[in-house]
Amino acid sequence: LSRLLFSLLPSLIPLLLQCAPRIPEAGALLDLLGRCPEHQKKGSFPVVVFEGLDATGKTTLTQSVKDILNGVLLRSPPACISQWRTIFDEEPAPIKRAFYAAGNYILASEIAKASTQAPVIVDRYWHSTAAYTIATEINGQLQDLPPAQDEVYQWPEDLLKPDLVLLLTVDPEERVRRLQRRGLERTKEEAELEANSLFRQRVEESYRRMLNPSCQEVDASPCKEEVLQAVLQVIKKQFAW
């Protein structure tokens, strides 16, 4: 678990190389990784990441914040590899997580470039990869998770760091209602979140234990306008706007 989470590139590349003959997209992913600068540097504009479970309102909220701030909206996995998501989601857990972790490094290059021009709003980033990996690999109760302050919750040293991470949380019953209203085909993880409240709790608790940067929690249960105003207040305070 720890090797996947914080010794990233040294373990990612051999794993993707190993499965490239069977999965051509793994080779293409490695090619994209190879084009990324080794040390990404953020521009002068702020980078704000939105995290949270599905149906917490990230899609609508990130678009609204992007419009208000005249910013750039990026998502994880980044657009250049998102079409391969269904392929890797069917693979064993190590390969699947390697896809998402590699996507974070590709996304970091996009963030670095965009943040020289405008504020950058990001719909999921590294914390999602880490939280879902921890919750999947560690079975059992919340007390079975790695303890708070464990290095598994640390941001990778070689990955571009955002200025602010907002964790959107919603009452579990309300989140299920939103999922049902959407009527979309659920991913395996979405189905697991709905069916297994303990898995959902492990994901959210892992989010809360993230360090450097930690997540600032925002209650996304109220109406969209109210949540938007709460988020804008946090951003305004963070950047003294």
mmCIF file of N, CA, C and O in Angstrom, residues 15-83:
data_model
loop_
_atom_site.group_PDB
_atom_site.id
_atom_site.type_symbol
_atom_site.label_atom_id
_atom_site.label_comp_id
_atom_site.label_asym_id
_atom_site.label_seq_id
_atom_site.Cartn_x
_atom_site.Cartn_y
_atom_site.Cartn_z
ATOM 1 N N LEU A 15 5.418 -1.479 -13.460
ATOM 2 C CA LEU A 15 4.108 -2.117 -13.492
ATOM 3 C C LEU A 15 3.414 -1.877 -14.828
ATOM 4 O O LEU A 15 2.853 -2.803 -15.429
ATOM 5 N N LEU A 16 3.482 -0.650 -15.327
ATOM 6 C CA LEU A 16 2.864 -0.341 -16.618
ATOM 7 C C LEU A 16 3.620 -1.005 -17.766
ATOM 8 O O LEU A 16 3.010 -1.470 -18.731
ATOM 9 N N LEU A 17 4.947 -1.066 -17.655
ATOM 10 C CA LEU A 17 5.738 -1.753 -18.681
ATOM 11 C C LEU A 17 5.366 -3.233 -18.757
ATOM 12 O O LEU A 17 5.284 -3.813 -19.841
ATOM 13 N N GLN A 18 5.149 -3.810 -17.603
ATOM 14 C CA GLN A 18 4.847 -5.233 -17.527
ATOM 15 C C GLN A 18 3.533 -5.568 -18.227
ATOM 16 O O GLN A 18 3.407 -6.621 -18.866
ATOM 17 N N CYS A 19 2.552 -4.681 -18.097
ATOM 18 C CA CYS A 19 1.248 -5.001 -18.699
ATOM 19 C C CYS A 19 1.061 -4.374 -20.082
ATOM 20 O O CYS A 19 0.040 -4.607 -20.731
ATOM 21 N N ALA A 20 2.043 -3.599 -20.566
ATOM 22 C CA ALA A 20 1.906 -2.932 -21.871
ATOM 23 C C ALA A 20 1.697 -3.904 -23.039
ATOM 24 O O ALA A 20 0.905 -3.610 -23.936
ATOM 25 N N PRO A 21 2.371 -5.078 -23.082
ATOM 26 C CA PRO A 21 2.115 -5.989 -24.203
ATOM 27 C C PRO A 21 0.660 -6.459 -24.272
ATOM 28 O O PRO A 21 0.141 -6.721 -25.349
ATOM 29 N N ARG A 22 0.024 -6.551 -23.126
ATOM 30 C CA ARG A 22 -1.363 -7.006 -23.067
ATOM 31 C C ARG A 22 -2.349 -5.848 -23.179
ATOM 32 O O ARG A 22 -3.456 -5.998 -23.697
ATOM 33 N N ILE A 23 -1.943 -4.673 -22.662
ATOM 34 C CA ILE A 23 -2.815 -3.495 -22.673
ATOM 35 C C ILE A 23 -2.078 -2.378 -23.421
ATOM 36 O O ILE A 23 -1.250 -1.672 -22.837
ATOM 37 N N PRO A 24 -2.330 -2.195 -24.708
ATOM 38 C CA PRO A 24 -1.616 -1.162 -25.480
ATOM 39 C C PRO A 24 -1.743 0.230 -24.862
ATOM 40 O O PRO A 24 -0.810 1.041 -24.960
ATOM 41 N N GLU A 25 -2.859 0.480 -24.194
ATOM 42 C CA GLU A 25 -3.061 1.794 -23.573
ATOM 43 C C GLU A 25 -2.049 2.072 -22.465
ATOM 44 O O GLU A 25 -1.733 3.224 -22.167
ATOM 45 N N ALA A 26 -1.517 1.019 -21.852
ATOM 46 C CA ALA A 26 -0.490 1.204 -20.824
ATOM 47 C C ALA A 26 0.782 1.778 -21.441
ATOM 48 O O ALA A 26 1.460 2.621 -20.849
ATOM 49 N N GLY A 27 1.097 1.328 -22.663
ATOM 50 C CA GLY A 27 2.251 1.888 -23.365
ATOM 51 C C GLY A 27 2.038 3.345 -23.723
ATOM 52 O O GLY A 27 2.950 4.169 -23.594
ATOM 53 N N ALA A 28 0.814 3.671 -24.158
ATOM 54 C CA ALA A 28 0.498 5.062 -24.480
ATOM 55 C C ALA A 28 0.550 5.929 -23.230
ATOM 56 O O ALA A 28 0.985 7.083 -23.273
ATOM 57 N N LEU A 29 0.124 5.365 -22.101
ATOM 58 C CA LEU A 29 0.181 6.083 -20.824
ATOM 59 C C LEU A 29 1.623 6.374 -20.427
ATOM 60 O O LEU A 29 1.959 7.485 -19.986
ATOM 61 N N LEU A 30 2.489 5.405 -20.614
ATOM 62 C CA LEU A 30 3.915 5.596 -20.329
ATOM 63 C C LEU A 30 4.516 6.677 -21.224
ATOM 64 O O LEU A 30 5.359 7.463 -20.784
ATOM 65 N N ASP A 31 4.081 6.701 -22.472
ATOM 66 C CA ASP A 31 4.572 7.718 -23.397
ATOM 67 C C ASP A 31 4.189 9.118 -22.923
ATOM 68 O O ASP A 31 5.003 10.046 -22.948
ATOM 69 N N LEU A 32 2.949 9.268 -22.475
ATOM 70 C CA LEU A 32 2.495 10.563 -21.952
ATOM 71 C C LEU A 32 3.257 10.937 -20.687
ATOM 72 O O LEU A 32 3.637 12.097 -20.494
ATOM 73 N N LEU A 33 3.493 9.942 -19.826
ATOM 74 C CA LEU A 33 4.277 10.199 -18.612
ATOM 75 C C LEU A 33 5.679 10.667 -18.947
ATOM 76 O O LEU A 33 6.233 11.564 -18.291
ATOM 77 N N GLY A 34 6.255 10.066 -19.974
ATOM 78 C CA GLY A 34 7.614 10.419 -20.371
ATOM 79 C C GLY A 34 7.738 11.843 -20.872
ATOM 80 O O GLY A 34 8.830 12.421 -20.825
ATOM 81 N N ARG A 35 6.649 12.417 -21.340
ATOM 82 C CA ARG A 35 6.679 13.799 -21.823
ATOM 83 C C ARG A 35 6.483 14.824 -20.713
ATOM 84 O O ARG A 35 6.626 16.021 -20.950
ATOM 85 N N CYS A 36 6.119 14.347 -19.522
ATOM 86 C CA CYS A 36 5.887 15.279 -18.406
ATOM 87 C C CYS A 36 7.220 15.760 -17.834
ATOM 88 O O CYS A 36 8.137 14.957 -17.656
ATOM 89 N N PRO A 37 7.325 17.039 -17.520
ATOM 90 C CA PRO A 37 8.540 17.527 -16.860
ATOM 91 C C PRO A 37 8.759 16.795 -15.539
ATOM 92 O O PRO A 37 7.790 16.450 -14.848
ATOM 93 N N GLU A 38 10.009 16.556 -15.203
ATOM 94 C CA GLU A 38 10.299 15.789 -13.990
ATOM 95 C C GLU A 38 9.869 16.542 -12.741
ATOM 96 O O GLU A 38 9.374 15.954 -11.786
ATOM 97 N N HIS A 39 10.043 17.832 -12.736
ATOM 98 C CA HIS A 39 9.641 18.649 -11.584
ATOM 99 C C HIS A 39 8.695 19.735 -12.076
ATOM 100 O O HIS A 39 9.127 20.727 -12.654
ATOM 101 N N GLN A 40 7.402 19.522 -11.833
ATOM 102 C CA GLN A 40 6.419 20.509 -12.268
ATOM 103 C C GLN A 40 6.383 21.670 -11.278
ATOM 104 O O GLN A 40 6.381 21.461 -10.062
ATOM 105 N N LYS A 41 6.347 22.869 -11.797
ATOM 106 C CA LYS A 41 6.277 24.060 -10.948
ATOM 107 C C LYS A 41 4.980 24.804 -11.228
ATOM 108 O O LYS A 41 4.627 25.047 -12.375
ATOM 109 N N LYS A 42 4.302 25.145 -10.153
ATOM 110 C CA LYS A 42 3.047 25.852 -10.266
ATOM 111 C C LYS A 42 3.288 27.296 -10.671
ATOM 112 O O LYS A 42 4.284 27.902 -10.289
ATOM 113 N N GLY A 43 2.353 27.848 -11.461
ATOM 114 C CA GLY A 43 2.417 29.252 -11.827
ATOM 115 C C GLY A 43 1.966 30.137 -10.681
ATOM 116 O O GLY A 43 1.757 29.674 -9.555
ATOM 117 N N SER A 44 1.765 31.403 -10.958
ATOM 118 C CA SER A 44 1.443 32.364 -9.907
ATOM 119 C C SER A 44 -0.034 32.384 -9.528
ATOM 120 O O SER A 44 -0.409 32.957 -8.504
ATOM 121 N N PHE A 45 -0.890 31.743 -10.332
ATOM 122 C CA PHE A 45 -2.316 31.730 -10.025
ATOM 123 C C PHE A 45 -2.660 30.568 -9.092
ATOM 124 O O PHE A 45 -1.998 29.528 -9.116
ATOM 125 N N PRO A 46 -3.700 30.732 -8.256
ATOM 126 C CA PRO A 46 -4.038 29.688 -7.284
ATOM 127 C C PRO A 46 -4.598 28.432 -7.937
ATOM 128 O O PRO A 46 -5.222 28.473 -9.004
ATOM 129 N N VAL A 47 -4.367 27.312 -7.263
ATOM 130 C CA VAL A 47 -4.881 26.004 -7.694
ATOM 131 C C VAL A 47 -5.763 25.462 -6.574
ATOM 132 O O VAL A 47 -5.297 25.259 -5.449
ATOM 133 N N VAL A 48 -7.054 25.264 -6.881
ATOM 134 C CA VAL A 48 -8.028 24.797 -5.894
ATOM 135 C C VAL A 48 -8.580 23.452 -6.344
ATOM 136 O O VAL A 48 -9.113 23.327 -7.446
ATOM 137 N N VAL A 49 -8.453 22.450 -5.488
ATOM 138 C CA VAL A 49 -8.924 21.093 -5.785
ATOM 139 C C VAL A 49 -10.206 20.815 -5.014
ATOM 140 O O VAL A 49 -10.322 21.157 -3.833
ATOM 141 N N PHE A 50 -11.166 20.186 -5.690
ATOM 142 C CA PHE A 50 -12.400 19.740 -5.048
ATOM 143 C C PHE A 50 -12.392 18.223 -4.979
ATOM 144 O O PHE A 50 -12.215 17.541 -5.986
ATOM 145 N N GLU A 51 -12.586 17.698 -3.763
ATOM 146 C CA GLU A 51 -12.628 16.258 -3.544
ATOM 147 C C GLU A 51 -13.972 15.874 -2.929
ATOM 148 O O GLU A 51 -14.729 16.726 -2.473
ATOM 149 N N GLY A 52 -14.264 14.575 -2.899
ATOM 150 C CA GLY A 52 -15.494 14.088 -2.298
ATOM 151 C C GLY A 52 -16.029 12.887 -3.032
ATOM 152 O O GLY A 52 -15.604 12.564 -4.144
ATOM 153 N N LEU A 53 -16.965 12.210 -2.403
ATOM 154 C CA LEU A 53 -17.598 11.058 -3.018
ATOM 155 C C LEU A 53 -18.437 11.503 -4.214
ATOM 156 O O LEU A 53 -18.724 12.687 -4.385
ATOM 157 N N ASP A 54 -18.846 10.547 -5.039
ATOM 158 C CA ASP A 54 -19.748 10.860 -6.139
ATOM 159 C C ASP A 54 -21.066 11.392 -5.596
ATOM 160 O O ASP A 54 -21.506 10.999 -4.511
ATOM 161 N N ALA A 55 -21.690 12.285 -6.361
ATOM 162 C CA ALA A 55 -22.983 12.884 -6.010
ATOM 163 C C ALA A 55 -22.889 13.854 -4.839
ATOM 164 O O ALA A 55 -23.861 14.098 -4.142
ATOM 165 N N THR A 56 -21.710 14.422 -4.626
ATOM 166 C CA THR A 56 -21.584 15.491 -3.636
ATOM 167 C C THR A 56 -21.625 16.865 -4.296
ATOM 168 O O THR A 56 -21.470 17.884 -3.617
ATOM 169 N N GLY A 57 -21.801 16.909 -5.609
ATOM 170 C CA GLY A 57 -21.975 18.176 -6.309
ATOM 171 C C GLY A 57 -20.723 18.754 -6.923
ATOM 172 O O GLY A 57 -20.708 19.929 -7.314
ATOM 173 N N LYS A 58 -19.667 17.937 -7.054
ATOM 174 C CA LYS A 58 -18.396 18.457 -7.565
ATOM 175 C C LYS A 58 -18.509 19.013 -8.976
ATOM 176 O O LYS A 58 -17.957 20.067 -9.277
ATOM 177 N N THR A 59 -19.207 18.296 -9.856
ATOM 178 C CA THR A 59 -19.261 18.702 -11.263
ATOM 179 C C THR A 59 -19.891 20.080 -11.430
ATOM 180 O O THR A 59 -19.334 20.973 -12.082
ATOM 181 N N THR A 60 -21.045 20.274 -10.817
ATOM 182 C CA THR A 60 -21.741 21.565 -10.908
ATOM 183 C C THR A 60 -20.948 22.664 -10.226
ATOM 184 O O THR A 60 -20.782 23.769 -10.763
ATOM 185 N N LEU A 61 -20.429 22.359 -9.051
ATOM 186 C CA LEU A 61 -19.741 23.367 -8.254
ATOM 187 C C LEU A 61 -18.443 23.816 -8.913
ATOM 188 O O LEU A 61 -18.142 25.021 -8.971
ATOM 189 N N THR A 62 -17.674 22.879 -9.416
ATOM 190 C CA THR A 62 -16.394 23.259 -10.038
ATOM 191 C C THR A 62 -16.627 24.123 -11.277
ATOM 192 O O THR A 62 -15.873 25.061 -11.531
ATOM 193 N N GLN A 63 -17.667 23.812 -12.033
ATOM 194 C CA GLN A 63 -17.979 24.628 -13.207
ATOM 195 C C GLN A 63 -18.363 26.046 -12.791
ATOM 196 O O GLN A 63 -17.925 27.029 -13.401
ATOM 197 N N SER A 64 -19.166 26.170 -11.739
ATOM 198 C CA SER A 64 -19.595 27.490 -11.267
ATOM 199 C C SER A 64 -18.412 28.304 -10.753
ATOM 200 O O SER A 64 -18.281 29.493 -11.072
ATOM 201 N N VAL A 65 -17.546 27.672 -9.973
ATOM 202 C CA VAL A 65 -16.382 28.386 -9.427
ATOM 203 C C VAL A 65 -15.448 28.797 -10.557
ATOM 204 O O VAL A 65 -14.908 29.907 -10.556
ATOM 205 N N LYS A 66 -15.263 27.924 -11.516
ATOM 206 C CA LYS A 66 -14.423 28.239 -12.674
ATOM 207 C C LYS A 66 -14.953 29.469 -13.405
ATOM 208 O O LYS A 66 -14.195 30.375 -13.772
ATOM 209 N N ASP A 67 -16.269 29.536 -13.614
ATOM 210 C CA ASP A 67 -16.863 30.672 -14.317
ATOM 211 C C ASP A 67 -16.707 31.964 -13.526
ATOM 212 O O ASP A 67 -16.358 33.014 -14.083
ATOM 213 N N ILE A 68 -16.950 31.908 -12.220
ATOM 214 C CA ILE A 68 -16.880 33.107 -11.380
ATOM 215 C C ILE A 68 -15.454 33.642 -11.298
ATOM 216 O O ILE A 68 -15.229 34.859 -11.309
ATOM 217 N N LEU A 69 -14.486 32.743 -11.223
ATOM 218 C CA LEU A 69 -13.078 33.157 -11.079
ATOM 219 C C LEU A 69 -12.384 33.361 -12.422
ATOM 220 O O LEU A 69 -11.199 33.684 -12.458
ATOM 221 N N ASN A 70 -13.139 33.179 -13.527
ATOM 222 C CA ASN A 70 -12.522 33.250 -14.853
ATOM 223 C C ASN A 70 -11.310 32.314 -14.927
ATOM 224 O O ASN A 70 -10.235 32.696 -15.399
ATOM 225 N N GLY A 71 -11.510 31.115 -14.435
ATOM 226 C CA GLY A 71 -10.407 30.169 -14.337
ATOM 227 C C GLY A 71 -10.423 29.089 -15.391
ATOM 228 O O GLY A 71 -11.163 29.141 -16.374
ATOM 229 N N VAL A 72 -9.599 28.071 -15.159
ATOM 230 C CA VAL A 72 -9.493 26.896 -16.019
ATOM 231 C C VAL A 72 -9.942 25.698 -15.193
ATOM 232 O O VAL A 72 -9.536 25.547 -14.036
ATOM 233 N N LEU A 73 -10.781 24.853 -15.773
ATOM 234 C CA LEU A 73 -11.268 23.665 -15.075
ATOM 235 C C LEU A 73 -10.582 22.423 -15.640
ATOM 236 O O LEU A 73 -10.636 22.156 -16.836
ATOM 237 N N LEU A 74 -9.940 21.662 -14.762
ATOM 238 C CA LEU A 74 -9.287 20.404 -15.133
ATOM 239 C C LEU A 74 -9.859 19.281 -14.282
ATOM 240 O O LEU A 74 -10.342 19.517 -13.167
ATOM 241 N N ARG A 75 -9.800 18.057 -14.803
ATOM 242 C CA ARG A 75 -10.363 16.913 -14.090
ATOM 243 C C ARG A 75 -9.364 15.754 -14.053
ATOM 244 O O ARG A 75 -8.492 15.650 -14.895
ATOM 245 N N SER A 76 -9.568 14.900 -13.049
ATOM 246 C CA SER A 76 -8.793 13.665 -12.940
ATOM 247 C C SER A 76 -9.739 12.475 -13.088
ATOM 248 O O SER A 76 -10.785 12.437 -12.427
ATOM 249 N N PRO A 77 -9.392 11.530 -13.983
ATOM 250 C CA PRO A 77 -8.231 11.506 -14.874
ATOM 251 C C PRO A 77 -8.329 12.619 -15.923
ATOM 252 O O PRO A 77 -9.438 12.989 -16.306
ATOM 253 N N PRO A 78 -7.179 13.118 -16.379
ATOM 254 C CA PRO A 78 -7.214 14.198 -17.369
ATOM 255 C C PRO A 78 -7.843 13.751 -18.678
ATOM 256 O O PRO A 78 -7.898 12.551 -18.983
ATOM 257 N N ALA A 79 -8.320 14.716 -19.447
ATOM 258 C CA ALA A 79 -9.077 14.420 -20.669
ATOM 259 C C ALA A 79 -8.296 13.540 -21.644
ATOM 260 O O ALA A 79 -8.886 12.701 -22.335
ATOM 261 N N CYS A 80 -6.974 13.694 -21.684
ATOM 262 C CA CYS A 80 -6.171 12.951 -22.671
ATOM 263 C C CYS A 80 -6.139 11.452 -22.406
ATOM 264 O O CYS A 80 -5.757 10.666 -23.285
ATOM 265 N N ILE A 81 -6.517 11.011 -21.184
ATOM 266 C CA ILE A 81 -6.514 9.569 -20.886
ATOM 267 C C ILE A 81 -7.860 9.074 -20.356
ATOM 268 O O ILE A 81 -7.999 7.882 -20.081
ATOM 269 N N SER A 82 -8.828 9.959 -20.198
ATOM 270 C CA SER A 82 -10.087 9.555 -19.558
ATOM 271 C C SER A 82 -10.820 8.475 -20.352
ATOM 272 O O SER A 82 -11.575 7.682 -19.777
ATOM 273 N N GLN A 83 -10.578 8.417 -21.660
ATOM 274 C CA GLN A 83 -11.256 7.401 -22.473
ATOM 275 C C GLN A 83 -10.758 5.996 -22.162
ATOM 276 O O GLN A 83 -11.394 5.013 -22.545
#
